[in-house]
JSON list of C-alpha atoms in Angstrom, two decimals:
[
{"chain": "A", "resi": 1, "resn": "MET", "atom": "CA", "xyz": [118.63, 98.35, 97.37]},
{"chain": "A", "resi": 2, "resn": "THR", "atom": "CA", "xyz": [122.21, 98.70, 98.04]},
{"chain": "A", "resi": 3, "resn": "LEU", "atom": "CA", "xyz": [124.63, 101.25, 97.56]},
{"chain": "A", "resi": 4, "resn": "GLY", "atom": "CA", "xyz": [129.08, 101.43, 98.58]},
{"chain": "A", "resi": 5, "resn": "TYR", "atom": "CA", "xyz": [132.10, 103.59, 97.18]},
{"chain": "A", "resi": 6, "resn": "SER", "atom": "CA", "xyz": [135.11, 102.56, 97.53]},
{"chain": "A", "resi": 7, "resn": "LEU", "atom": "CA", "xyz": [137.73, 105.18, 98.00]},
{"chain": "A", "resi": 8, "resn": "PRO", "atom": "CA", "xyz": [140.73, 106.02, 95.28]},
{"chain": "A", "resi": 9, "resn": "THR", "atom": "CA", "xyz": [144.09, 104.17, 96.63]},
{"chain": "A", "resi": 10, "resn": "ALA", "atom": "CA", "xyz": [146.06, 107.75, 96.43]},
{"chain": "A", "resi": 11, "resn": "TRP", "atom": "CA", "xyz": [143.98, 107.92, 99.88]},
{"chain": "A", "resi": 12, "resn": "LEU", "atom": "CA", "xyz": [144.63, 105.22, 101.51]},
{"chain": "A", "resi": 13, "resn": "SER", "atom": "CA", "xyz": [148.26, 105.22, 100.98]},
{"chain": "A", "resi": 14, "resn": "ARG", "atom": "CA", "xyz": [148.80, 107.04, 103.73]},
{"chain": "A", "resi": 15, "resn": "VAL", "atom": "CA", "xyz": [147.28, 104.93, 105.98]},
{"chain": "A", "resi": 16, "resn": "LYS", "atom": "CA", "xyz": [148.49, 101.65, 104.49]},
{"chain": "A", "resi": 17, "resn": "ILE", "atom": "CA", "xyz": [145.14, 100.61, 103.48]},
{"chain": "A", "resi": 18, "resn": "SER", "atom": "CA", "xyz": [144.96, 99.28, 100.48]},
{"chain": "A", "resi": 19, "resn": "LYS", "atom": "CA", "xyz": [140.61, 98.71, 99.94]},
{"chain": "A", "resi": 20, "resn": "CYS", "atom": "CA", "xyz": [138.43, 100.82, 100.74]},
{"chain": "A", "resi": 21, "resn": "ARG", "atom": "CA", "xyz": [135.23, 100.46, 100.25]},
{"chain": "A", "resi": 22, "resn": "VAL", "atom": "CA", "xyz": [132.24, 102.82, 102.49]},
{"chain": "A", "resi": 23, "resn": "TYR", "atom": "CA", "xyz": [128.78, 101.40, 101.49]},
{"chain": "A", "resi": 24, "resn": "GLY", "atom": "CA", "xyz": [124.47, 101.73, 102.88]},
{"chain": "A", "resi": 25, "resn": "THR", "atom": "CA", "xyz": [122.45, 98.65, 101.96]},
{"chain": "A", "resi": 26, "resn": "LEU", "atom": "CA", "xyz": [118.34, 99.50, 103.30]},
{"chain": "A", "resi": 27, "resn": "LYS", "atom": "CA", "xyz": [115.32, 96.74, 102.51]},
{"chain": "A", "resi": 28, "resn": "ASN", "atom": "CA", "xyz": [112.04, 96.70, 102.89]},
{"chain": "A", "resi": 29, "resn": "PHE", "atom": "CA", "xyz": [112.10, 100.48, 102.77]},
{"chain": "A", "resi": 30, "resn": "PHE", "atom": "CA", "xyz": [109.93, 101.48, 99.84]},
{"chain": "A", "resi": 31, "resn": "THR", "atom": "CA", "xyz": [106.93, 100.23, 99.24]},
{"chain": "A", "resi": 32, "resn": "PHE", "atom": "CA", "xyz": [105.30, 100.13, 95.68]},
{"chain": "A", "resi": 33, "resn": "SER", "atom": "CA", "xyz": [100.96, 98.71, 95.99]},
{"chain": "A", "resi": 34, "resn": "ARG", "atom": "CA", "xyz": [98.00, 99.66, 93.55]},
{"chain": "A", "resi": 35, "resn": "MET", "atom": "CA", "xyz": [96.56, 97.69, 96.31]},
{"chain": "A", "resi": 36, "resn": "GLY", "atom": "CA", "xyz": [94.18, 101.05, 97.88]},
{"chain": "A", "resi": 37, "resn": "LEU", "atom": "CA", "xyz": [93.86, 100.37, 102.11]},
{"chain": "A", "resi": 38, "resn": "TYR", "atom": "CA", "xyz": [97.33, 98.65, 101.40]},
{"chain": "A", "resi": 39, "resn": "ASP", "atom": "CA", "xyz": [99.72, 98.99, 104.53]},
{"chain": "A", "resi": 40, "resn": "PRO", "atom": "CA", "xyz": [103.44, 98.25, 104.15]},
{"chain": "A", "resi": 41, "resn": "GLU", "atom": "CA", "xyz": [104.02, 97.74, 107.29]},
{"chain": "A", "resi": 42, "resn": "ARG", "atom": "CA", "xyz": [101.82, 95.02, 107.62]},
{"chain": "A", "resi": 43, "resn": "GLY", "atom": "CA", "xyz": [104.15, 92.86, 105.05]},
{"chain": "A", "resi": 44, "resn": "GLY", "atom": "CA", "xyz": [100.50, 90.79, 104.33]},
{"chain": "A", "resi": 45, "resn": "SER", "atom": "CA", "xyz": [99.91, 89.74, 107.68]},
{"chain": "A", "resi": 46, "resn": "LEU", "atom": "CA", "xyz": [97.57, 91.51, 110.47]},
{"chain": "A", "resi": 47, "resn": "SER", "atom": "CA", "xyz": [99.73, 90.17, 112.42]},
{"chain": "A", "resi": 48, "resn": "PHE", "atom": "CA", "xyz": [103.59, 91.35, 112.31]},
{"chain": "A", "resi": 49, "resn": "PRO", "atom": "CA", "xyz": [104.88, 94.21, 111.42]},
{"chain": "A", "resi": 50, "resn": "MET", "atom": "CA", "xyz": [106.78, 94.70, 107.74]},
{"chain": "A", "resi": 51, "resn": "THR", "atom": "CA", "xyz": [110.69, 95.48, 109.27]},
{"chain": "A", "resi": 52, "resn": "LYS", "atom": "CA", "xyz": [112.22, 98.06, 107.35]},
{"chain": "A", "resi": 53, "resn": "GLN", "atom": "CA", "xyz": [116.27, 97.30, 107.85]},
{"chain": "A", "resi": 54, "resn": "VAL", "atom": "CA", "xyz": [118.77, 100.61, 107.32]},
{"chain": "A", "resi": 55, "resn": "VAL", "atom": "CA", "xyz": [122.61, 99.15, 107.70]},
{"chain": "A", "resi": 56, "resn": "PHE", "atom": "CA", "xyz": [125.37, 101.22, 107.00]},
{"chain": "A", "resi": 57, "resn": "GLY", "atom": "CA", "xyz": [129.50, 98.96, 106.62]},
{"chain": "A", "resi": 58, "resn": "VAL", "atom": "CA", "xyz": [132.63, 99.58, 105.95]},
{"chain": "A", "resi": 59, "resn": "ASN", "atom": "CA", "xyz": [135.10, 97.28, 104.35]},
{"chain": "A", "resi": 60, "resn": "LEU", "atom": "CA", "xyz": [138.64, 97.43, 105.15]},
{"chain": "A", "resi": 61, "resn": "ASN", "atom": "CA", "xyz": [142.02, 95.31, 103.59]},
{"chain": "A", "resi": 62, "resn": "PHE", "atom": "CA", "xyz": [145.83, 96.14, 105.16]}
]
């Protein structure tokens, strides 16, 4: 899941930036399963846990 927001250009013209986008991404953050004893940390394998990733970023154009 990725959510982002582009700032209005009227705000950015004061600091000489043409575009600014702030975003956040979630990967493997939510798990939905009908299996009663399913552990999302195992990710389908009993050997390795499933990693959750949270990424935030900013894209700037000058």
